[in-house]
PDB file of N, H, CA, C and O in Angstrom:
ATOM      1  N   MET A   1     127.300  21.843 105.187  1.00  0.00           N
ATOM      2  CA  MET A   1     126.712  21.272 105.384  1.00  0.00           C
ATOM      3  C   MET A   1     125.420  22.434 107.001  1.00  0.00           C
ATOM      4  O   MET A   1     124.217  22.224 107.155  1.00  0.00           O
ATOM      5  N   ASP A   2     126.063  23.238 107.640  1.00  0.00           N
ATOM      6  H   ASP A   2     127.041  23.408 107.514  1.00  0.00           H
ATOM      7  CA  ASP A   2     125.065  24.447 108.070  1.00  0.00           C
ATOM      8  C   ASP A   2     124.215  24.709 106.842  1.00  0.00           C
ATOM      9  O   ASP A   2     123.018  24.605 106.574  1.00  0.00           O
ATOM     10  N   ALA A   3     125.308  25.089 106.205  1.00  0.00           N
ATOM     11  H   ALA A   3     126.280  25.173 106.422  1.00  0.00           H
ATOM     12  CA  ALA A   3     125.166  25.994 104.913  1.00  0.00           C
ATOM     13  C   ALA A   3     124.041  25.054 103.915  1.00  0.00           C
ATOM     14  O   ALA A   3     123.328  25.670 103.122  1.00  0.00           O
ATOM     15  N   ASP A   4     123.970  23.943 103.990  1.00  0.00           N
ATOM     16  H   ASP A   4     124.549  23.443 104.634  1.00  0.00           H
ATOM     17  CA  ASP A   4     122.484  23.260 103.171  1.00  0.00           C
ATOM     18  C   ASP A   4     121.561  23.345 104.556  1.00  0.00           C
ATOM     19  O   ASP A   4     120.593  24.057 104.287  1.00  0.00           O
ATOM     20  N   VAL A   5     121.523  23.070 105.385  1.00  0.00           N
ATOM     21  H   VAL A   5     122.309  22.492 105.603  1.00  0.00           H
ATOM     22  CA  VAL A   5     120.793  23.191 106.332  1.00  0.00           C
ATOM     23  C   VAL A   5     119.502  24.373 106.201  1.00  0.00           C
ATOM     24  O   VAL A   5     118.306  24.347 105.911  1.00  0.00           O
ATOM     25  N   ASP A   6     120.727  25.613 106.679  1.00  0.00           N
ATOM     26  H   ASP A   6     121.699  25.634 106.914  1.00  0.00           H
ATOM     27  CA  ASP A   6     119.995  26.756 106.237  1.00  0.00           C
ATOM     28  C   ASP A   6     118.728  27.295 105.070  1.00  0.00           C
ATOM     29  O   ASP A   6     117.657  27.900 105.016  1.00  0.00           O
ATOM     30  N   LYS A   7     119.999  26.399 104.012  1.00  0.00           N
ATOM     31  H   LYS A   7     120.869  25.908 104.056  1.00  0.00           H
ATOM     32  CA  LYS A   7     119.135  27.017 101.946  1.00  0.00           C
ATOM     33  C   LYS A   7     117.634  26.134 102.962  1.00  0.00           C
ATOM     34  O   LYS A   7     116.765  26.733 103.596  1.00  0.00           O
ATOM     35  N   ARG A   8     117.716  25.238 102.866  1.00  0.00           N
ATOM     36  H   ARG A   8     118.421  24.751 102.350  1.00  0.00           H
ATOM     37  CA  ARG A   8     117.308  24.071 102.444  1.00  0.00           C
ATOM     38  C   ARG A   8     115.538  24.960 103.506  1.00  0.00           C
ATOM     39  O   ARG A   8     114.392  24.950 103.058  1.00  0.00           O
ATOM     40  N   LEU A   9     116.000  25.593 104.912  1.00  0.00           N
ATOM     41  H   LEU A   9     116.932  25.601 105.276  1.00  0.00           H
ATOM     42  CA  LEU A   9     114.575  26.038 106.019  1.00  0.00           C
ATOM     43  C   LEU A   9     114.498  26.922 105.619  1.00  0.00           C
ATOM     44  O   LEU A   9     113.463  27.410 106.072  1.00  0.00           O
ATOM     45  N   ALA A  10     115.275  28.046 104.515  1.00  0.00           N
ATOM     46  H   ALA A  10     116.116  27.649 104.147  1.00  0.00           H
ATOM     47  CA  ALA A  10     114.897  28.741 104.246  1.00  0.00           C
ATOM     48  C   ALA A  10     113.771  28.841 103.038  1.00  0.00           C
ATOM     49  O   ALA A  10     112.809  29.591 102.876  1.00  0.00           O
ATOM     50  N   VAL A  11     114.255  27.881 102.355  1.00  0.00           N
ATOM     51  H   VAL A  11     115.036  27.271 102.486  1.00  0.00           H
ATOM     52  CA  VAL A  11     112.725  27.479 101.100  1.00  0.00           C
ATOM     53  C   VAL A  11     111.998  26.732 101.891  1.00  0.00           C
ATOM     54  O   VAL A  11     110.980  26.707 101.198  1.00  0.00           O
ATOM     55  N   HIS A  12     111.668  25.928 103.071  1.00  0.00           N
ATOM     56  H   HIS A  12     112.494  25.948 103.634  1.00  0.00           H
ATOM     57  CA  HIS A  12     110.018  25.470 103.177  1.00  0.00           C
ATOM     58  C   HIS A  12     109.921  26.731 103.919  1.00  0.00           C
ATOM     59  O   HIS A  12     108.739  27.053 104.035  1.00  0.00           O
ATOM     60  N   GLU A  13     110.759  27.595 104.486  1.00  0.00           N
ATOM     61  H   GLU A  13     111.720  27.334 104.393  1.00  0.00           H
ATOM     62  CA  GLU A  13     110.071  28.396 105.862  1.00  0.00           C
ATOM     63  C   GLU A  13     108.968  29.340 104.377  1.00  0.00           C
ATOM     64  O   GLU A  13     107.771  29.622 104.419  1.00  0.00           O
ATOM     65  N   ALA A  14     109.935  29.590 103.283  1.00  0.00           N
ATOM     66  H   ALA A  14     110.908  29.361 103.248  1.00  0.00           H
ATOM     67  CA  ALA A  14     109.124  30.514 101.936  1.00  0.00           C
ATOM     68  C   ALA A  14     107.471  29.095 101.490  1.00  0.00           C
ATOM     69  O   ALA A  14     106.284  29.397 101.613  1.00  0.00           O
ATOM     70  N   ILE A  15     107.576  28.817 101.394  1.00  0.00           N
ATOM     71  H   ILE A  15     108.540  28.572 101.294  1.00  0.00           H
ATOM     72  CA  ILE A  15     107.480  27.371 100.066  1.00  0.00           C
ATOM     73  C   ILE A  15     106.351  27.296 101.896  1.00  0.00           C
ATOM     74  O   ILE A  15     107.200  26.435 102.128  1.00  0.00           O
ATOM     75  N   CYS A  16     105.569  27.352 102.975  1.00  0.00           N
ATOM     76  H   CYS A  16     104.879  28.051 102.786  1.00  0.00           H
ATOM     77  CA  CYS A  16     104.667  27.513 104.125  1.00  0.00           C
ATOM     78  C   CYS A  16     104.105  28.736 103.990  1.00  0.00           C
ATOM     79  O   CYS A  16     102.960  29.061 104.306  1.00  0.00           O
ATOM     80  N   ALA A  17     105.143  29.548 103.403  1.00  0.00           N
ATOM     81  H   ALA A  17     106.073  29.284 103.146  1.00  0.00           H
ATOM     82  CA  ALA A  17     104.457  31.337 103.927  1.00  0.00           C
ATOM     83  C   ALA A  17     103.749  30.964 102.751  1.00  0.00           C
ATOM     84  O   ALA A  17     102.577  31.128 103.090  1.00  0.00           O
ATOM     85  N   GLU A  18     103.748  30.446 101.236  1.00  0.00           N
ATOM     86  H   GLU A  18     104.700  30.313 100.961  1.00  0.00           H
ATOM     87  CA  GLU A  18     103.113  30.929 100.202  1.00  0.00           C
ATOM     88  C   GLU A  18     101.784  29.964 100.608  1.00  0.00           C
ATOM     89  O   GLU A  18     100.643  30.394 100.441  1.00  0.00           O
ATOM     90  N   ARG A  19     102.026  28.708 101.120  1.00  0.00           N
ATOM     91  H   ARG A  19     102.953  28.358 101.256  1.00  0.00           H
ATOM     92  CA  ARG A  19     100.433  27.611 101.802  1.00  0.00           C
ATOM     93  C   ARG A  19     100.127  28.470 102.069  1.00  0.00           C
ATOM     94  O   ARG A  19      99.850  29.133 101.070  1.00  0.00           O
ATOM     95  N   TYR A  20      99.962  29.006 102.994  1.00  0.00           N
ATOM     96  H   TYR A  20     100.188  28.467 103.805  1.00  0.00           H
ATOM     97  CA  TYR A  20      99.403  29.636 104.685  1.00  0.00           C
ATOM     98  C   TYR A  20      98.828  30.742 103.832  1.00  0.00           C
ATOM     99  O   TYR A  20      97.676  30.905 104.235  1.00  0.00           O
ATOM    100  N   ASN A  21      99.161  31.825 102.551  1.00  0.00           N
ATOM    101  H   ASN A  21     100.096  31.693 102.224  1.00  0.00           H
ATOM    102  CA  ASN A  21      98.613  33.049 102.192  1.00  0.00           C
ATOM    103  C   ASN A  21      97.416  32.131 101.212  1.00  0.00           C
ATOM    104  O   ASN A  21      96.239  32.493 101.201  1.00  0.00           O
ATOM    105  N   SER A  22      97.797  31.167 100.577  1.00  0.00           N
ATOM    106  H   SER A  22      98.753  30.874 100.586  1.00  0.00           H
ATOM    107  CA  SER A  22      96.306  30.622 100.121  1.00  0.00           C
ATOM    108  C   SER A  22      95.204  29.998 100.947  1.00  0.00           C
ATOM    109  O   SER A  22      93.982  30.136 100.883  1.00  0.00           O
ATOM    110  N   ILE A  23      96.007  29.238 101.777  1.00  0.00           N
ATOM    111  H   ILE A  23      96.999  29.126 101.829  1.00  0.00           H
ATOM    112  CA  ILE A  23      94.736  29.763 102.374  1.00  0.00           C
ATOM    113  C   ILE A  23      93.923  30.850 103.370  1.00  0.00           C
ATOM    114  O   ILE A  23      92.730  31.148 103.309  1.00  0.00           O
ATOM    115  N   ALA A  24      94.762  31.258 104.140  1.00  0.00           N
ATOM    116  H   ALA A  24      95.730  31.015 104.189  1.00  0.00           H
ATOM    117  CA  ALA A  24      93.559  33.180 104.295  1.00  0.00           C
ATOM    118  C   ALA A  24      92.467  33.527 103.224  1.00  0.00           C
ATOM    119  O   ALA A  24      91.322  33.976 103.267  1.00  0.00           O
ATOM    120  N   ASN A  25      93.456  33.062 102.105  1.00  0.00           N
ATOM    121  H   ASN A  25      94.387  32.697 102.070  1.00  0.00           H
ATOM    122  CA  ASN A  25      92.673  34.454 101.088  1.00  0.00           C
ATOM    123  C   ASN A  25      91.678  32.965 100.852  1.00  0.00           C
ATOM    124  O   ASN A  25      90.714  33.574 101.316  1.00  0.00           O
ATOM    125  N   THR A  26      91.025  31.423 100.506  1.00  0.00           N
ATOM    126  H   THR A  26      91.808  30.929 100.129  1.00  0.00           H
ATOM    127  CA  THR A  26      90.566  30.482 100.712  1.00  0.00           C
ATOM    128  C   THR A  26      89.328  31.055 101.925  1.00  0.00           C
ATOM    129  O   THR A  26      88.149  31.370 101.760  1.00  0.00           O
ATOM    130  N   LEU A  27      89.868  31.033 102.701  1.00  0.00           N
ATOM    131  H   LEU A  27      90.826  30.777 102.836  1.00  0.00           H
ATOM    132  CA  LEU A  27      88.553  31.229 104.046  1.00  0.00           C
ATOM    133  C   LEU A  27      88.142  33.142 103.643  1.00  0.00           C
ATOM    134  O   LEU A  27      86.981  33.505 103.448  1.00  0.00           O
ATOM    135  N   LYS A  28      88.837  33.705 103.614  1.00  0.00           N
ATOM    136  H   LYS A  28      89.780  33.411 103.772  1.00  0.00           H
ATOM    137  CA  LYS A  28      88.296  34.879 102.981  1.00  0.00           C
ATOM    138  C   LYS A  28      86.654  34.894 102.147  1.00  0.00           C
ATOM    139  O   LYS A  28      85.552  35.423 102.297  1.00  0.00           O
ATOM    140  N   GLU A  29      87.541  33.680 100.951  1.00  0.00           N
ATOM    141  H   GLU A  29      88.435  33.250 100.829  1.00  0.00           H
ATOM    142  CA  GLU A  29      86.126  33.963 100.376  1.00  0.00           C
ATOM    143  C   GLU A  29      85.071  32.952 100.428  1.00  0.00           C
ATOM    144  O   GLU A  29      84.001  33.101  99.839  1.00  0.00           O
ATOM    145  N   GLY A  30      85.488  31.486 101.428  1.00  0.00           N
ATOM    146  H   GLY A  30      86.358  31.365 101.907  1.00  0.00           H
ATOM    147  CA  GLY A  30      84.375  30.577 101.600  1.00  0.00           C
ATOM    148  C   GLY A  30      83.820  31.387 102.351  1.00  0.00           C
ATOM    149  O   GLY A  30      82.679  30.979 102.567  1.00  0.00           O
ATOM    150  N   ASP A  31      84.153  32.945 103.209  1.00  0.00           N
ATOM    151  H   ASP A  31      85.080  33.276 103.033  1.00  0.00           H
ATOM    152  CA  ASP A  31      83.471  33.077 104.293  1.00  0.00           C
ATOM    153  C   ASP A  31      82.631  33.941 104.073  1.00  0.00           C
ATOM    154  O   ASP A  31      82.064  34.578 104.962  1.00  0.00           O
ATOM    155  N   ARG A  32      82.318  34.163 102.078  1.00  0.00           N
ATOM    156  H   ARG A  32      82.779  33.646 101.357  1.00  0.00           H
ATOM    157  CA  ARG A  32      81.926  35.777 101.837  1.00  0.00           C
ATOM    158  C   ARG A  32      80.650  34.854 101.255  1.00  0.00           C
ATOM    159  O   ARG A  32      79.591  35.440 101.027  1.00  0.00           O
ATOM    160  N   ARG A  33      80.723  33.821 101.083  1.00  0.00           N
ATOM    161  H   ARG A  33      81.583  33.345 101.269  1.00  0.00           H
ATOM    162  CA  ARG A  33      80.150  33.356  99.724  1.00  0.00           C
ATOM    163  C   ARG A  33      78.890  31.581 101.783  1.00  0.00           C
ATOM    164  O   ARG A  33      77.811  31.009 101.635  1.00  0.00           O
ATOM    165  N   MET A  34      79.773  31.508 102.992  1.00  0.00           N
ATOM    166  H   MET A  34      80.650  31.973 103.112  1.00  0.00           H
ATOM    167  CA  MET A  34      79.023  31.369 104.168  1.00  0.00           C
ATOM    168  C   MET A  34      77.728  32.225 104.335  1.00  0.00           C
ATOM    169  O   MET A  34      76.670  31.715 104.703  1.00  0.00           O
ATOM    170  N   THR A  35      77.925  34.160 103.913  1.00  0.00           N
ATOM    171  H   THR A  35      78.784  34.574 103.613  1.00  0.00           H
ATOM    172  CA  THR A  35      77.412  34.850 103.893  1.00  0.00           C
ATOM    173  C   THR A  35      76.193  35.446 103.677  1.00  0.00           C
ATOM    174  O   THR A  35      75.368  36.069 104.345  1.00  0.00           O
ATOM    175  N   LYS A  36      76.396  34.868 101.940  1.00  0.00           N
ATOM    176  H   LYS A  36      77.066  34.361 101.397  1.00  0.00           H
ATOM    177  CA  LYS A  36      75.084  34.638 101.756  1.00  0.00           C
ATOM    178  C   LYS A  36      73.921  33.446 102.081  1.00  0.00           C
ATOM    179  O   LYS A  36      72.705  33.368 102.257  1.00  0.00           O
ATOM    180  N   ILE A  37      74.769  32.824 102.054  1.00  0.00           N
ATOM    181  H   ILE A  37      75.757  32.887 101.911  1.00  0.00           H
ATOM    182  CA  ILE A  37      74.141  31.455 101.869  1.00  0.00           C
ATOM    183  C   ILE A  37      73.432  31.268 103.336  1.00  0.00           C
ATOM    184  O   ILE A  37      73.023  30.162 103.689  1.00  0.00           O
ATOM    185  N   GLU A  38      73.305  32.547 104.242  1.00  0.00           N
ATOM    186  H   GLU A  38      73.637  33.446 103.955  1.00  0.00           H
ATOM    187  CA  GLU A  38      72.769  32.105 105.169  1.00  0.00           C
ATOM    188  C   GLU A  38      72.067  33.760 104.980  1.00  0.00           C
ATOM    189  O   GLU A  38      70.988  34.096 105.467  1.00  0.00           O
ATOM    190  N   TYR A  39      72.801  34.482 104.313  1.00  0.00           N
ATOM    191  H   TYR A  39      73.678  34.208 103.917  1.00  0.00           H
ATOM    192  CA  TYR A  39      70.570  35.462 103.818  1.00  0.00           C
ATOM    193  C   TYR A  39      69.956  34.292 103.248  1.00  0.00           C
ATOM    194  O   TYR A  39      68.772  34.138 103.550  1.00  0.00           O
ATOM    195  N   LEU A  40      70.448  33.481 102.538  1.00  0.00           N
ATOM    196  H   LEU A  40      71.410  33.606 102.293  1.00  0.00           H
ATOM    197  CA  LEU A  40      69.275  32.367 101.268  1.00  0.00           C
ATOM    198  C   LEU A  40      68.185  32.121 101.901  1.00  0.00           C
ATOM    199  O   LEU A  40      67.011  32.074 101.533  1.00  0.00           O
ATOM    200  N   LEU A  41      69.147  31.835 103.775  1.00  0.00           N
ATOM    201  H   LEU A  41      70.101  31.874 104.074  1.00  0.00           H
ATOM    202  CA  LEU A  41      68.116  31.193 104.643  1.00  0.00           C
ATOM    203  C   LEU A  41      67.427  31.689 105.148  1.00  0.00           C
ATOM    204  O   LEU A  41      66.305  31.219 105.340  1.00  0.00           O
ATOM    205  N   TYR A  42      67.858  33.014 105.640  1.00  0.00           N
ATOM    206  H   TYR A  42      68.769  33.395 105.484  1.00  0.00           H
ATOM    207  CA  TYR A  42      66.930  33.759 106.307  1.00  0.00           C
ATOM    208  C   TYR A  42      65.482  33.883 105.326  1.00  0.00           C
ATOM    209  O   TYR A  42      64.442  33.427 105.802  1.00  0.00           O
ATOM    210  N   ALA A  43      65.464  34.534 103.905  1.00  0.00           N
ATOM    211  H   ALA A  43      66.308  34.904 103.518  1.00  0.00           H
ATOM    212  CA  ALA A  43      64.398  34.699 103.237  1.00  0.00           C
ATOM    213  C   ALA A  43      63.805  33.117 102.876  1.00  0.00           C
ATOM    214  O   ALA A  43      62.577  33.039 102.831  1.00  0.00           O
ATOM    215  N   ALA A  44      64.345  32.240 102.696  1.00  0.00           N
ATOM    216  H   ALA A  44      65.342  32.303 102.733  1.00  0.00           H
ATOM    217  CA  ALA A  44      63.611  31.366 102.938  1.00  0.00           C
ATOM    218  C   ALA A  44      63.286  30.598 104.200  1.00  0.00           C
ATOM    219  O   ALA A  44      62.762  29.499 104.018  1.00  0.00           O
ATOM    220  N   ILE A  45      63.454  30.892 105.160  1.00  0.00           N
ATOM    221  H   ILE A  45      63.879  31.785 105.308  1.00  0.00           H
ATOM    222  CA  ILE A  45      62.604  31.002 106.718  1.00  0.00           C
ATOM    223  C   ILE A  45      61.054  31.483 106.857  1.00  0.00           C
ATOM    224  O   ILE A  45      59.982  30.903 107.033  1.00  0.00           O
ATOM    225  N   LEU A  46      61.725  33.652 106.587  1.00  0.00           N
ATOM    226  H   LEU A  46      62.595  34.123 106.443  1.00  0.00           H
ATOM    227  CA  LEU A  46      61.031  34.242 106.150  1.00  0.00           C
ATOM    228  C   LEU A  46      59.922  33.619 105.552  1.00  0.00           C
ATOM    229  O   LEU A  46      58.805  33.938 105.961  1.00  0.00           O
ATOM    230  N   ALA A  47      60.034  32.780 104.647  1.00  0.00           N
ATOM    231  H   ALA A  47      60.941  32.522 104.315  1.00  0.00           H
ATOM    232  CA  ALA A  47      58.695  32.912 103.353  1.00  0.00           C
ATOM    233  C   ALA A  47      58.434  31.222 103.465  1.00  0.00           C
ATOM    234  O   ALA A  47      57.469  30.620 102.992  1.00  0.00           O
ATOM    235  N   VAL A  48      59.507  30.671 104.183  1.00  0.00           N
ATOM    236  H   VAL A  48      60.290  31.160 104.567  1.00  0.00           H
ATOM    237  CA  VAL A  48      57.784  29.919 104.514  1.00  0.00           C
ATOM    238  C   VAL A  48      56.843  29.999 106.411  1.00  0.00           C
ATOM    239  O   VAL A  48      55.803  29.455 106.783  1.00  0.00           O
ATOM    240  N   LEU A  49      57.961  31.046 107.273  1.00  0.00           N
ATOM    241  H   LEU A  49      58.805  31.488 106.970  1.00  0.00           H
ATOM    242  CA  LEU A  49      56.764  31.233 108.328  1.00  0.00           C
ATOM    243  C   LEU A  49      55.925  32.250 107.497  1.00  0.00           C
ATOM    244  O   LEU A  49      54.723  32.010 107.612  1.00  0.00           O
ATOM    245  N   LEU A  50      56.317  33.754 106.360  1.00  0.00           N
ATOM    246  H   LEU A  50      57.293  33.948 106.267  1.00  0.00           H
ATOM    247  CA  LEU A  50      55.209  34.166 106.893  1.00  0.00           C
ATOM    248  C   LEU A  50      54.364  34.558 105.219  1.00  0.00           C
ATOM    249  O   LEU A  50      53.600  35.386 104.723  1.00  0.00           O
ATOM    250  N   GLY A  51      55.106  33.369 104.871  1.00  0.00           N
ATOM    251  H   GLY A  51      55.726  32.696 105.273  1.00  0.00           H
ATOM    252  CA  GLY A  51      54.214  33.622 102.937  1.00  0.00           C
ATOM    253  C   GLY A  51      55.336  34.191 102.739  1.00  0.00           C
ATOM    254  O   GLY A  51      56.335  34.553 103.360  1.00  0.00           O
ATOM    255  N   PRO A  52      54.681  34.167 101.156  1.00  0.00           N
ATOM    256  CA  PRO A  52      56.618  34.347  99.615  1.00  0.00           C
ATOM    257  C   PRO A  52      56.369  36.425  99.891  1.00  0.00           C
ATOM    258  O   PRO A  52      57.267  37.194  99.548  1.00  0.00           O
ATOM    259  N   GLY A  53      54.829  37.022 100.632  1.00  0.00           N
ATOM    260  H   GLY A  53      54.099  36.397 100.912  1.00  0.00           H
ATOM    261  CA  GLY A  53      54.968  38.235  99.678  1.00  0.00           C
ATOM    262  C   GLY A  53      55.607  38.841 101.106  1.00  0.00           C
ATOM    263  O   GLY A  53      56.302  39.838 101.301  1.00  0.00           O
ATOM    264  N   VAL A  54      55.223  38.095 101.778  1.00  0.00           N
ATOM    265  H   VAL A  54      54.659  37.285 101.619  1.00  0.00           H
ATOM    266  CA  VAL A  54      56.094  38.962 103.071  1.00  0.00           C
ATOM    267  C   VAL A  54      57.828  38.977 103.154  1.00  0.00           C
ATOM    268  O   VAL A  54      58.543  39.963 103.334  1.00  0.00           O
ATOM    269  N   ALA A  55      58.205  37.676 102.978  1.00  0.00           N
ATOM    270  H   ALA A  55      57.624  36.876 102.831  1.00  0.00           H
ATOM    271  CA  ALA A  55      59.302  37.819 102.326  1.00  0.00           C
ATOM    272  C   ALA A  55      59.595  38.626 100.646  1.00  0.00           C
ATOM    273  O   ALA A  55      60.693  39.178 100.569  1.00  0.00           O
ATOM    274  N   ALA A  56      59.123  38.670  99.973  1.00  0.00           N
ATOM    275  H   ALA A  56      58.231  38.222 100.036  1.00  0.00           H
ATOM    276  CA  ALA A  56      59.599  39.680  98.881  1.00  0.00           C
ATOM    277  C   ALA A  56      59.847  40.762  99.813  1.00  0.00           C
ATOM    278  O   ALA A  56      60.981  41.237  99.876  1.00  0.00           O
ATOM    279  N   GLU A  57      58.801  41.257 100.630  1.00  0.00           N
ATOM    280  H   GLU A  57      57.880  40.872 100.579  1.00  0.00           H
ATOM    281  CA  GLU A  57      58.706  42.626 100.463  1.00  0.00           C
ATOM    282  C   GLU A  57      59.687  42.864 101.240  1.00  0.00           C
ATOM    283  O   GLU A  57      60.287  43.939 101.226  1.00  0.00           O
ATOM    284  N   PHE A  58      59.945  41.994 101.934  1.00  0.00           N
ATOM    285  H   PHE A  58      59.458  41.120 101.946  1.00  0.00           H
ATOM    286  CA  PHE A  58      61.181  42.250 103.382  1.00  0.00           C
ATOM    287  C   PHE A  58      62.669  41.981 102.443  1.00  0.00           C
ATOM    288  O   PHE A  58      63.624  42.410 103.091  1.00  0.00           O
ATOM    289  N   VAL A  59      62.994  41.528 101.417  1.00  0.00           N
ATOM    290  H   VAL A  59      62.218  41.179 100.891  1.00  0.00           H
ATOM    291  CA  VAL A  59      63.877  40.745 100.450  1.00  0.00           C
ATOM    292  C   VAL A  59      64.295  42.339  99.993  1.00  0.00           C
ATOM    293  O   VAL A  59      65.451  42.739  99.852  1.00  0.00           O
ATOM    294  N   LYS A  60      62.721  43.355  99.745  1.00  0.00           N
ATOM    295  H   LYS A  60      61.782  43.030  99.859  1.00  0.00           H
ATOM    296  CA  LYS A  60      62.789  44.532  99.066  1.00  0.00           C
ATOM    297  C   LYS A  60      63.283  45.183  99.454  1.00  0.00           C
ATOM    298  O   LYS A  60      64.117  45.888  98.886  1.00  0.00           O
ATOM    299  N   LYS A  61      62.890  45.221 100.874  1.00  0.00           N
ATOM    300  H   LYS A  61      62.213  44.649 101.336  1.00  0.00           H
ATOM    301  CA  LYS A  61      63.431  46.566 101.800  1.00  0.00           C
ATOM    302  C   LYS A  61      65.288  46.681 102.215  1.00  0.00           C
ATOM    303  O   LYS A  61      65.987  47.691 102.145  1.00  0.00           O
ATOM    304  N   ILE A  62      65.741  45.150 102.680  1.00  0.00           N
ATOM    305  H   ILE A  62      65.174  44.329 102.737  1.00  0.00           H
ATOM    306  CA  ILE A  62      67.069  44.918 102.530  1.00  0.00           C
ATOM    307  C   ILE A  62      68.142  45.400 101.517  1.00  0.00           C
ATOM    308  O   ILE A  62      69.192  46.017 101.692  1.00  0.00           O
ATOM    309  N   PHE A  63      67.546  44.926 100.418  1.00  0.00           N
ATOM    310  H   PHE A  63      66.693  44.424 100.276  1.00  0.00           H
ATOM    311  CA  PHE A  63      68.946  45.744  99.351  1.00  0.00           C
ATOM    312  C   PHE A  63      68.245  46.615  98.824  1.00  0.00           C
ATOM    313  O   PHE A  63      69.067  46.792  97.924  1.00  0.00           O
ATOM    314  N   GLY A  64      67.364  47.403  98.549  1.00  0.00           N
ATOM    315  H   GLY A  64      66.697  47.259  99.280  1.00  0.00           H
ATOM    316  CA  GLY A  64      66.869  47.927  98.174  1.00  0.00           C
ATOM    317  C   GLY A  64      66.437  48.579  97.231  1.00  0.00           C
ATOM    318  O   GLY A  64      66.777  49.760  97.161  1.00  0.00           O
ATOM    319  N   LEU A  65      65.327  47.870  95.953  1.00  0.00           N
ATOM    320  H   LEU A  65      65.050  46.911  96.010  1.00  0.00           H
ATOM    321  CA  LEU A  65      65.083  47.294  95.295  1.00  0.00           C
ATOM    322  C   LEU A  65      63.204  48.101  94.995  1.00  0.00           C
ATOM    323  O   LEU A  65      62.454  47.621  94.145  1.00  0.00           O
TER     324      LEU A  65
END
């Protein structure tokens, strides 16, 4: 009986470890996407507050264009 419980627990732990790694990877990808969205929002705020020309120059300086 104990061997069966140990086996089931080991399988459960392996499945949970795989699931945890998948969740961690998804969160990392989401963080990169959110950073991009944040920069786009900053550019939009600059365009609204200072005008599109100033915002375009700022974006060019940031990205080295």
